[in-house]
Tab-separated table of N, CA, C and O in Angstrom:
chain	number	residue	atom	x	y	z
A	38	MET	N	-10.586	5.947	33.872
A	38	MET	CA	-10.037	5.707	32.558
A	38	MET	C	-8.514	5.875	32.648
A	38	MET	O	-8.036	6.828	33.238
A	39	ASP	N	-7.795	4.978	32.052
A	39	ASP	CA	-6.337	5.079	32.140
A	39	ASP	C	-5.800	6.125	31.173
A	39	ASP	O	-6.499	6.596	30.277
A	40	ARG	N	-4.538	6.487	31.375
A	40	ARG	CA	-3.909	7.559	30.602
A	40	ARG	C	-3.864	7.263	29.105
A	40	ARG	O	-4.028	8.161	28.285
A	41	ARG	N	-3.646	6.025	28.773
A	41	ARG	CA	-3.541	5.649	27.357
A	41	ARG	C	-4.849	5.939	26.618
A	41	ARG	O	-4.854	6.518	25.532
A	42	LYS	N	-5.947	5.556	27.232
A	42	LYS	CA	-7.249	5.799	26.595
A	42	LYS	C	-7.533	7.290	26.478
A	42	LYS	O	-8.076	7.753	25.483
A	43	ARG	N	-7.187	8.047	27.534
A	43	ARG	CA	-7.397	9.491	27.489
A	43	ARG	C	-6.554	10.134	26.388
A	43	ARG	O	-7.033	11.003	25.662
A	44	ALA	N	-5.296	9.707	26.279
A	44	ALA	CA	-4.418	10.260	25.241
A	44	ALA	C	-4.925	9.904	23.848
A	44	ALA	O	-4.928	10.736	22.936
A	45	LEU	N	-5.364	8.672	23.685
A	45	LEU	CA	-5.896	8.235	22.402
A	45	LEU	C	-7.140	9.034	22.029
A	45	LEU	O	-7.286	9.478	20.892
A	46	ARG	N	-8.002	9.258	23.001
A	46	ARG	CA	-9.207	10.045	22.761
A	46	ARG	C	-8.839	11.482	22.401
A	46	ARG	O	-9.414	12.074	21.489
A	47	ALA	N	-7.852	12.059	23.093
A	47	ALA	CA	-7.421	13.426	22.800
A	47	ALA	C	-6.818	13.519	21.402
A	47	ALA	O	-7.093	14.467	20.661
A	48	CYS	N	-6.011	12.545	21.024
A	48	CYS	CA	-5.428	12.531	19.678
A	48	CYS	C	-6.514	12.407	18.617
A	48	CYS	O	-6.440	13.038	17.572
A	49	GLY	N	-7.491	11.601	18.899
A	49	GLY	CA	-8.604	11.459	17.966
A	49	GLY	C	-9.345	12.761	17.781
A	49	GLY	O	-9.723	13.131	16.668
A	50	ALA	N	-9.539	13.505	18.862
A	50	ALA	CA	-10.222	14.798	18.780
A	50	ALA	C	-9.401	15.782	17.962
A	50	ALA	O	-9.924	16.511	17.126
A	51	VAL	N	-8.088	15.787	18.197
A	51	VAL	CA	-7.214	16.680	17.431
A	51	VAL	C	-7.207	16.272	15.966
A	51	VAL	O	-7.296	17.113	15.077
A	52	ALA	N	-7.131	14.987	15.686
A	52	ALA	CA	-7.125	14.515	14.300
A	52	ALA	C	-8.421	14.896	13.589
A	52	ALA	O	-8.407	15.313	12.436
A	53	ARG	N	-9.548	14.767	14.286
A	53	ARG	CA	-10.823	15.157	13.671
A	53	ARG	C	-10.849	16.649	13.385
A	53	ARG	O	-11.345	17.083	12.362
A	54	THR	N	-10.293	17.462	14.298
A	54	THR	CA	-10.258	18.903	14.094
A	54	THR	C	-9.387	19.259	12.897
A	54	THR	O	-9.776	20.059	12.052
A	55	ILE	N	-8.212	18.662	12.801
A	55	ILE	CA	-7.317	18.936	11.682
A	55	ILE	C	-7.950	18.488	10.373
A	55	ILE	O	-7.931	19.207	9.384
A	56	THR	N	-8.556	17.314	10.369
A	56	THR	CA	-9.209	16.805	9.167
A	56	THR	C	-10.316	17.754	8.732
A	56	THR	O	-10.463	18.065	7.559
A	57	LYS	N	-11.071	18.248	9.688
A	57	LYS	CA	-12.158	19.153	9.371
A	57	LYS	C	-11.622	20.433	8.738
A	57	LYS	O	-12.175	20.950	7.783
A	58	ARG	N	-10.524	20.952	9.263
A	58	ARG	CA	-9.950	22.169	8.694
A	58	ARG	C	-9.424	21.931	7.284
A	58	ARG	O	-9.584	22.759	6.420
A	59	ARG	N	-8.791	20.811	7.043
A	59	ARG	CA	-8.265	20.509	5.713
A	59	ARG	C	-9.386	20.267	4.711
A	59	ARG	O	-9.228	20.534	3.543
A	60	SER	N	-10.492	19.732	5.167
A	60	SER	CA	-11.570	19.385	4.246
A	60	SER	C	-12.490	20.564	3.947
A	60	SER	O	-13.506	20.403	3.322
A	61	ARG	N	-12.110	21.750	4.388
A	61	ARG	CA	-12.920	22.931	4.079
A	61	ARG	C	-13.075	23.039	2.564
A	61	ARG	O	-12.102	22.944	1.825
A	62	PHE	N	-14.269	23.243	2.122
A	62	PHE	CA	-14.627	23.262	0.716
A	62	PHE	C	-14.277	21.938	0.045
A	62	PHE	O	-13.861	21.899	-1.095
A	63	GLY	N	-14.451	20.864	0.788
A	63	GLY	CA	-14.208	19.524	0.267
A	63	GLY	C	-15.300	19.100	-0.691
A	63	GLY	O	-16.291	19.797	-0.886
A	64	PRO	N	-15.169	17.938	-1.297
A	64	PRO	CA	-16.096	17.504	-2.338
A	64	PRO	C	-17.489	17.140	-1.837
A	64	PRO	O	-18.425	17.087	-2.617
A	65	GLU	N	-17.658	16.908	-0.564
A	65	GLU	CA	-18.941	16.445	-0.055
A	65	GLU	C	-19.797	17.541	0.567
A	65	GLU	O	-20.902	17.280	0.982
A	66	GLY	N	-19.306	18.746	0.682
A	66	GLY	CA	-20.015	19.775	1.423
A	66	GLY	C	-20.886	20.682	0.578
A	66	GLY	O	-20.966	20.542	-0.649
A	67	LEU	N	-21.534	21.616	1.268
A	67	LEU	CA	-22.406	22.601	0.633
A	67	LEU	C	-22.125	23.987	1.209
A	67	LEU	O	-21.780	24.127	2.374
A	68	HIS	N	-22.327	24.987	0.364
A	68	HIS	CA	-22.285	26.376	0.832
A	68	HIS	C	-23.681	26.765	1.293
A	68	HIS	O	-24.681	26.382	0.674
A	69	TRP	N	-23.730	27.552	2.345
A	69	TRP	CA	-24.987	28.107	2.834
A	69	TRP	C	-24.808	29.610	2.932
A	69	TRP	O	-23.888	30.092	3.597
A	70	PHE	N	-25.641	30.348	2.223
A	70	PHE	CA	-25.600	31.806	2.230
A	70	PHE	C	-26.909	32.336	2.776
A	70	PHE	O	-27.975	31.748	2.544
A	71	VAL	N	-26.849	33.464	3.455
A	71	VAL	CA	-28.042	34.236	3.780
A	71	VAL	C	-27.884	35.543	3.034
A	71	VAL	O	-26.929	36.294	3.256
A	72	LEU	N	-28.807	35.794	2.112
A	72	LEU	CA	-28.769	36.986	1.275
A	72	LEU	C	-29.908	37.926	1.649
A	72	LEU	O	-31.040	37.471	1.860
A	73	LEU	N	-29.624	39.209	1.713
A	73	LEU	CA	-30.667	40.208	1.902
A	73	LEU	C	-31.078	40.686	0.523
A	73	LEU	O	-30.226	41.112	-0.278
A	74	ALA	N	-32.362	40.598	0.208
A	74	ALA	CA	-32.856	40.958	-1.119
A	74	ALA	C	-34.063	41.879	-1.011
A	74	ALA	O	-34.828	41.798	-0.043
A	75	HIS	N	-34.193	42.764	-2.005
A	75	HIS	CA	-35.352	43.657	-2.106
A	75	HIS	C	-36.029	43.418	-3.447
A	75	HIS	O	-35.353	43.177	-4.454
A	76	PRO	N	-37.355	43.541	-3.479
A	76	PRO	CA	-38.062	43.248	-4.734
A	76	PRO	C	-37.955	44.379	-5.751
A	76	PRO	O	-37.944	45.549	-5.394
A	77	ARG	N	-37.864	44.010	-7.012
A	77	ARG	CA	-38.004	44.963	-8.094
A	77	ARG	C	-39.500	45.107	-8.346
A	77	ARG	O	-40.281	44.244	-7.953
A	78	PRO	N	-39.925	46.153	-9.017
A	78	PRO	CA	-41.370	46.353	-9.230
A	78	PRO	C	-42.080	45.185	-9.904
A	78	PRO	O	-43.234	44.899	-9.607
A	79	ARG	N	-41.409	44.456	-10.782
A	79	ARG	CA	-42.048	43.350	-11.497
A	79	ARG	C	-41.997	42.027	-10.729
A	79	ARG	O	-42.530	41.022	-11.175
A	80	ALA	N	-41.363	42.007	-9.592
A	80	ALA	CA	-41.182	40.762	-8.839
A	80	ALA	C	-42.488	40.292	-8.210
A	80	ALA	O	-43.381	41.092	-7.911
A	81	SER	N	-42.575	38.987	-8.035
A	81	SER	CA	-43.719	38.465	-7.297
A	81	SER	C	-43.608	38.956	-5.861
A	81	SER	O	-42.516	39.119	-5.321
A	82	ARG	N	-44.703	39.249	-5.250
A	82	ARG	CA	-44.773	39.754	-3.876
A	82	ARG	C	-44.194	41.154	-3.714
A	82	ARG	O	-43.949	41.598	-2.601
A	83	ALA	N	-43.975	41.896	-4.812
A	83	ALA	CA	-43.349	43.213	-4.731
A	83	ALA	C	-44.212	44.213	-3.963
A	83	ALA	O	-43.692	45.041	-3.223
A	84	ARG	N	-45.510	44.127	-4.123
A	84	ARG	CA	-46.392	45.094	-3.445
A	84	ARG	C	-46.561	44.802	-1.967
A	84	ARG	O	-46.752	45.693	-1.174
A	85	ARG	N	-46.485	43.526	-1.607
A	85	ARG	CA	-46.726	43.144	-0.210
A	85	ARG	C	-45.457	43.072	0.623
A	85	ARG	O	-45.510	43.172	1.835
A	86	SER	N	-44.319	42.883	-0.023
A	86	SER	CA	-43.096	42.612	0.717
A	86	SER	C	-42.119	43.776	0.658
A	86	SER	O	-41.901	44.370	-0.397
A	87	GLY	N	-41.514	44.074	1.789
A	87	GLY	CA	-40.479	45.096	1.842
A	87	GLY	C	-39.121	44.536	1.508
A	87	GLY	O	-38.203	45.247	1.133
A	88	GLY	N	-38.968	43.239	1.650
A	88	GLY	CA	-37.697	42.579	1.379
A	88	GLY	C	-37.747	41.143	1.855
A	88	GLY	O	-38.785	40.666	2.333
A	89	ALA	N	-36.618	40.480	1.747
A	89	ALA	CA	-36.556	39.079	2.157
A	89	ALA	C	-35.120	38.711	2.519
A	89	ALA	O	-34.165	39.273	1.982
A	90	TYR	N	-35.021	37.780	3.441
A	90	TYR	CA	-33.764	37.106	3.712
A	90	TYR	C	-33.880	35.739	3.047
A	90	TYR	O	-34.832	35.006	3.291
A	91	VAL	N	-32.926	35.427	2.197
A	91	VAL	CA	-32.967	34.188	1.439
A	91	VAL	C	-31.856	33.266	1.940
A	91	VAL	O	-30.676	33.634	1.904
A	92	SER	N	-32.244	32.098	2.420
A	92	SER	CA	-31.266	31.068	2.778
A	92	SER	C	-31.017	30.234	1.532
A	92	SER	O	-31.934	29.600	1.020
A	93	ALA	N	-29.789	30.273	1.050
A	93	ALA	CA	-29.449	29.572	-0.185
A	93	ALA	C	-28.445	28.459	0.121
A	93	ALA	O	-27.357	28.727	0.625
A	94	TRP	N	-28.846	27.235	-0.162
A	94	TRP	CA	-27.962	26.074	-0.044
A	94	TRP	C	-27.501	25.732	-1.450
A	94	TRP	O	-28.322	25.436	-2.323
A	95	ILE	N	-26.183	25.777	-1.684
A	95	ILE	CA	-25.643	25.595	-3.025
A	95	ILE	C	-24.620	24.458	-3.031
A	95	ILE	O	-23.673	24.472	-2.248
A	96	ASP	N	-24.814	23.510	-3.945
A	96	ASP	CA	-23.886	22.393	-4.102
A	96	ASP	C	-22.901	22.730	-5.215
A	96	ASP	O	-23.074	22.352	-6.371
A	97	PHE	N	-21.896	23.514	-4.862
A	97	PHE	CA	-20.847	23.920	-5.795
A	97	PHE	C	-19.598	24.130	-4.964
A	97	PHE	O	-19.639	24.827	-3.959
A	98	ARG	N	-18.505	23.552	-5.356
A	98	ARG	CA	-17.323	23.531	-4.499
A	98	ARG	C	-16.672	24.902	-4.301
A	98	ARG	O	-16.270	25.254	-3.203
A	99	LEU	N	-16.562	25.701	-5.344
A	99	LEU	CA	-15.874	26.988	-5.256
A	99	LEU	C	-16.792	28.063	-4.683
A	99	LEU	O	-17.949	28.200	-5.095
A	100	TYR	N	-16.261	28.854	-3.774
A	100	TYR	CA	-17.043	29.902	-3.103
A	100	TYR	C	-17.615	30.906	-4.102
A	100	TYR	O	-18.804	31.217	-4.070
A	101	GLU	N	-16.764	31.434	-4.980
A	101	GLU	CA	-17.209	32.470	-5.917
A	101	GLU	C	-18.304	31.947	-6.843
A	101	GLU	O	-19.265	32.648	-7.130
A	102	GLY	N	-18.148	30.720	-7.308
A	102	GLY	CA	-19.160	30.126	-8.179
A	102	GLY	C	-20.474	29.889	-7.458
A	102	GLY	O	-21.549	30.129	-8.014
A	103	ALA	N	-20.397	29.436	-6.213
A	103	ALA	CA	-21.612	29.198	-5.431
A	103	ALA	C	-22.345	30.509	-5.173
A	103	ALA	O	-23.570	30.583	-5.285
A	104	LEU	N	-21.602	31.556	-4.833
A	104	LEU	CA	-22.226	32.859	-4.593
A	104	LEU	C	-22.852	33.408	-5.875
A	104	LEU	O	-23.960	33.952	-5.859
A	105	LEU	N	-22.155	33.248	-6.989
A	105	LEU	CA	-22.687	33.692	-8.281
A	105	LEU	C	-23.990	32.969	-8.615
A	105	LEU	O	-24.963	33.595	-9.067
A	106	LEU	N	-24.044	31.660	-8.378
A	106	LEU	CA	-25.273	30.901	-8.617
A	106	LEU	C	-26.410	31.367	-7.713
A	106	LEU	O	-27.549	31.537	-8.169
A	107	ALA	N	-26.118	31.560	-6.445
A	107	ALA	CA	-27.152	32.008	-5.506
A	107	ALA	C	-27.726	33.354	-5.940
A	107	ALA	O	-28.951	33.539	-5.992
A	108	LYS	N	-26.858	34.289	-6.272
A	108	LYS	CA	-27.324	35.609	-6.718
A	108	LYS	C	-28.103	35.517	-8.021
A	108	LYS	O	-29.107	36.216	-8.203
A	109	HIS	N	-27.654	34.664	-8.929
A	109	HIS	CA	-28.344	34.506	-10.212
A	109	HIS	C	-29.793	34.058	-10.006
A	109	HIS	O	-30.718	34.614	-10.595
A	110	TYR	N	-30.003	33.053	-9.178
A	110	TYR	CA	-31.360	32.538	-8.980
A	110	TYR	C	-32.256	33.536	-8.254
A	110	TYR	O	-33.453	33.606	-8.524
A	111	VAL	N	-31.697	34.312	-7.348
A	111	VAL	CA	-32.494	35.344	-6.666
A	111	VAL	C	-32.866	36.438	-7.663
A	111	VAL	O	-34.024	36.881	-7.710
A	112	ARG	N	-31.918	36.866	-8.476
A	112	ARG	CA	-32.191	37.902	-9.484
A	112	ARG	C	-33.163	37.406	-10.548
A	112	ARG	O	-33.966	38.171	-11.075
A	113	ASP	N	-33.085	36.126	-10.857
A	113	ASP	CA	-33.970	35.540	-11.855
A	113	ASP	C	-35.438	35.615	-11.426
A	113	ASP	O	-36.323	35.649	-12.273
A	114	ARG	N	-35.693	35.656	-10.141
A	114	ARG	CA	-37.063	35.798	-9.638
A	114	ARG	C	-37.488	37.250	-9.518
A	114	ARG	O	-38.557	37.553	-9.000
A	115	GLY	N	-36.639	38.185	-9.966
A	115	GLY	CA	-36.996	39.597	-9.986
A	115	GLY	C	-36.620	40.350	-8.723
A	115	GLY	O	-37.200	41.387	-8.432
A	116	TRP	N	-35.645	39.872	-7.990
A	116	TRP	CA	-35.227	40.525	-6.752
A	116	TRP	C	-33.806	41.046	-6.895
A	116	TRP	O	-33.012	40.506	-7.664
A	117	ARG	N	-33.472	42.087	-6.138
A	117	ARG	CA	-32.116	42.632	-6.086
A	117	ARG	C	-31.418	42.113	-4.842
A	117	ARG	O	-31.965	42.230	-3.743
A	118	VAL	N	-30.229	41.617	-5.013
A	118	VAL	CA	-29.441	41.171	-3.859
A	118	VAL	C	-28.715	42.388	-3.308
A	118	VAL	O	-27.919	43.020	-3.998
A	119	ARG	N	-29.012	42.731	-2.060
A	119	ARG	CA	-28.386	43.888	-1.418
A	119	ARG	C	-27.064	43.532	-0.751
A	119	ARG	O	-26.109	44.279	-0.826
A	120	SER	N	-27.046	42.393	-0.054
A	120	SER	CA	-25.808	42.013	0.637
A	120	SER	C	-25.836	40.531	1.008
A	120	SER	O	-26.888	39.904	1.030
A	121	VAL	N	-24.647	40.038	1.302
A	121	VAL	CA	-24.506	38.691	1.841
A	121	VAL	C	-24.396	38.856	3.350
A	121	VAL	O	-23.430	39.424	3.854
A	122	VAL	N	-25.387	38.380	4.074
A	122	VAL	CA	-25.445	38.551	5.515
A	122	VAL	C	-24.591	37.511	6.227
A	122	VAL	O	-23.909	37.815	7.206
A	123	ASP	N	-24.594	36.286	5.718
A	123	ASP	CA	-23.852	35.212	6.373
A	123	ASP	C	-23.443	34.173	5.336
A	123	ASP	O	-24.092	34.035	4.293
A	124	HIS	N	-22.373	33.461	5.631
A	124	HIS	CA	-21.917	32.362	4.787
A	124	HIS	C	-21.287	31.305	5.676
A	124	HIS	O	-20.567	31.620	6.623
A	125	ARG	N	-21.581	30.064	5.374
A	125	ARG	CA	-20.947	28.940	6.070
A	125	ARG	C	-20.762	27.795	5.098
A	125	ARG	O	-21.443	27.709	4.084
A	126	TRP	N	-19.834	26.928	5.447
A	126	TRP	CA	-19.578	25.713	4.684
A	126	TRP	C	-19.894	24.539	5.592
A	126	TRP	O	-19.433	24.482	6.721
A	127	PHE	N	-20.696	23.614	5.112
A	127	PHE	CA	-21.046	22.432	5.876
A	127	PHE	C	-20.493	21.205	5.162
A	127	PHE	O	-20.826	20.946	4.014
A	128	ASP	N	-19.634	20.451	5.874
A	128	ASP	CA	-19.009	19.258	5.295
A	128	ASP	C	-19.979	18.089	5.178
A	128	ASP	O	-20.003	17.391	4.189
A	129	ARG	N	-20.737	17.888	6.238
A	129	ARG	CA	-21.606	16.701	6.311
A	129	ARG	C	-22.979	17.086	6.850
A	129	ARG	O	-23.148	18.126	7.463
A	130	LEU	N	-23.899	16.184	6.658
A	130	LEU	CA	-25.245	16.375	7.190
A	130	LEU	C	-25.224	16.503	8.704
A	130	LEU	O	-25.990	17.278	9.275
A	131	SER	N	-24.326	15.788	9.363
A	131	SER	CA	-24.263	15.846	10.827
A	131	SER	C	-23.807	17.205	11.343
A	131	SER	O	-24.026	17.527	12.505
A	132	ASP	N	-23.194	18.047	10.489
A	132	ASP	CA	-22.775	19.393	10.892
A	132	ASP	C	-23.928	20.389	10.894
A	132	ASP	O	-23.816	21.471	11.444
A	133	VAL	N	-25.021	20.021	10.265
A	133	VAL	CA	-26.169	20.918	10.095
A	133	VAL	C	-27.149	20.736	11.258
A	133	VAL	O	-27.346	19.626	11.742
A	134	ALA	N	-27.768	21.823	11.672
A	134	ALA	CA	-28.781	21.762	12.732
A	134	ALA	C	-29.928	20.856	12.277
A	134	ALA	O	-30.289	20.838	11.091
A	135	PRO	N	-30.514	20.096	13.198
A	135	PRO	CA	-31.584	19.142	12.818
A	135	PRO	C	-32.736	19.763	12.033
A	135	PRO	O	-33.270	19.136	11.121
A	136	LYS	N	-33.108	21.004	12.344
A	136	LYS	CA	-34.227	21.635	11.641
A	136	LYS	C	-33.891	22.001	10.190
A	136	LYS	O	-34.783	22.206	9.386
A	137	SER	N	-32.612	22.086	9.869
A	137	SER	CA	-32.198	22.479	8.522
A	137	SER	C	-31.734	21.320	7.658
A	137	SER	O	-31.363	21.523	6.508
A	138	ARG	N	-31.754	20.139	8.189
A	138	ARG	CA	-31.216	18.989	7.447
A	138	ARG	C	-32.005	18.680	6.189
A	138	ARG	O	-31.454	18.206	5.209
A	139	ARG	N	-33.294	18.928	6.177
A	139	ARG	CA	-34.069	18.635	4.972
A	139	ARG	C	-33.635	19.522	3.810
A	139	ARG	O	-33.641	19.114	2.662
A	140	TRP	N	-33.219	20.782	4.119
A	140	TRP	CA	-32.762	21.685	3.059
A	140	TRP	C	-31.399	21.240	2.532
A	140	TRP	O	-31.125	21.352	1.341
A	141	PHE	N	-30.545	20.737	3.426
A	141	PHE	CA	-29.247	20.199	3.028
A	141	PHE	C	-29.447	19.020	2.078
A	141	PHE	O	-28.824	18.944	1.027
A	142	ARG	N	-30.355	18.117	2.452
A	142	ARG	CA	-30.629	16.939	1.608
A	142	ARG	C	-31.181	17.345	0.242
A	142	ARG	O	-30.816	16.775	-0.784
A	143	GLU	N	-32.083	18.314	0.244
A	143	GLU	CA	-32.669	18.772	-1.017
A	143	GLU	C	-31.609	19.387	-1.927
A	143	GLU	O	-31.585	19.134	-3.132
A	144	ALA	N	-30.706	20.187	-1.358
A	144	ALA	CA	-29.637	20.799	-2.163
A	144	ALA	C	-28.679	19.740	-2.702
A	144	ALA	O	-28.196	19.869	-3.819
A	145	ARG	N	-28.420	18.699	-1.920
A	145	ARG	CA	-27.557	17.605	-2.405
A	145	ARG	C	-28.214	16.910	-3.595
A	145	ARG	O	-27.551	16.547	-4.557
A	146	ALA	N	-29.526	16.730	-3.528
A	146	ALA	CA	-30.240	16.023	-4.598
A	146	ALA	C	-30.463	16.904	-5.835
A	146	ALA	O	-30.310	16.439	-6.962
A	147	GLU	N	-30.819	18.172	-5.618
A	147	GLU	CA	-31.207	19.049	-6.721
A	147	GLU	C	-30.105	19.996	-7.185
A	147	GLU	O	-30.208	20.580	-8.246
A	148	GLY	N	-29.092	20.230	-6.351
A	148	GLY	CA	-28.022	21.161	-6.693
A	148	GLY	C	-28.117	22.489	-5.978
A	148	GLY	O	-27.123	23.164	-5.760
A	149	ALA	N	-29.335	22.880	-5.622
A	149	ALA	CA	-29.547	24.137	-4.911
A	149	ALA	C	-30.898	24.096	-4.207
A	149	ALA	O	-31.802	23.375	-4.636
A	150	CYS	N	-31.008	24.872	-3.148
A	150	CYS	CA	-32.263	24.981	-2.412
A	150	CYS	C	-32.352	26.389	-1.841
A	150	CYS	O	-31.370	26.901	-1.294
A	151	PHE	N	-33.521	27.023	-1.986
A	151	PHE	CA	-33.718	28.395	-1.530
A	151	PHE	C	-34.918	28.467	-0.600
A	151	PHE	O	-35.988	27.975	-0.934
A	152	ILE	N	-34.721	29.093	0.539
A	152	ILE	CA	-35.794	29.298	1.505
A	152	ILE	C	-35.951	30.805	1.675
A	152	ILE	O	-35.011	31.491	2.072
A	153	TRP	N	-37.137	31.299	1.363
A	153	TRP	CA	-37.404	32.734	1.402
A	153	TRP	C	-38.114	33.092	2.702
A	153	TRP	O	-39.116	32.480	3.056
A	154	HIS	N	-37.608	34.115	3.364
A	154	HIS	CA	-38.226	34.643	4.588
A	154	HIS	C	-38.573	36.111	4.312
A	154	HIS	O	-37.728	36.987	4.445
A	155	TRP	N	-39.827	36.347	3.900
A	155	TRP	CA	-40.255	37.694	3.543
A	155	TRP	C	-40.594	38.502	4.782
A	155	TRP	O	-41.072	37.972	5.784
A	156	TYR	N	-40.369	39.808	4.696
A	156	TYR	CA	-40.853	40.697	5.748
A	156	TYR	C	-41.699	41.785	5.070
A	156	TYR	O	-41.482	42.138	3.921
A	157	PRO	N	-42.715	42.314	5.800
A	157	PRO	CA	-43.656	43.244	5.177
A	157	PRO	C	-43.042	44.631	4.936
A	157	PRO	O	-42.030	44.989	5.530
A	158	ARG	N	-43.704	45.366	4.070
A	158	ARG	CA	-43.303	46.750	3.815
A	158	ARG	C	-43.481	47.571	5.079
A	158	ARG	O	-44.393	47.327	5.868
A	159	ALA	N	-42.654	48.567	5.233
A	159	ALA	CA	-42.782	49.476	6.368
A	159	ALA	C	-44.017	50.348	6.153
A	159	ALA	O	-44.257	50.843	5.041
A	160	VAL	N	-44.792	50.514	7.175
A	160	VAL	CA	-45.992	51.340	7.089
A	160	VAL	C	-45.582	52.791	7.310
A	160	VAL	O	-44.953	53.137	8.312
A	161	ARG	N	-45.926	53.639	6.354
A	161	ARG	CA	-45.598	55.066	6.477
A	161	ARG	C	-46.740	55.791	7.135
A	161	ARG	O	-47.896	55.630	6.767
A	162	SER	N	-46.406	56.604	8.090
A	162	SER	CA	-47.459	57.356	8.786
A	162	SER	C	-47.743	58.642	8.020
A	162	SER	O	-46.850	59.265	7.440
A	163	ARG	N	-48.989	59.014	8.027
A	163	ARG	CA	-49.391	60.255	7.353
A	163	ARG	C	-49.461	61.343	8.421
A	163	ARG	O	-50.464	61.510	9.094
A	164	GLY	N	-48.431	62.019	8.586
A	164	GLY	CA	-48.369	62.901	9.724
A	164	GLY	C	-48.230	64.288	9.466
A	164	GLY	O	-48.369	65.274	9.827
């Protein structure tokens, strides 16, 4: 490959990187949060579950608003949000791992998507 093509390819890579940085929280992306939640006594699955990690895909441009919406919907189901474990911004569907693309599409269509990963209560020993 000649130098011109290599330079052009390198410039294209740099331009894509700069564009990606500028487009952070752009109009086409989604927020993805992982929230740690514990059930309140009245919550569904409260007796069987010790807690849950909730993957929340939110179609809202501002970070604070997206986080507020995610927490609202988790609390609305009777759970307490303990902490935000992870947060990422995804510009396009191609940025998302193939196994998670269906959740990205659903959040784009519906405005939000929640995937609950419950874990069981800790067994207490009678000792």
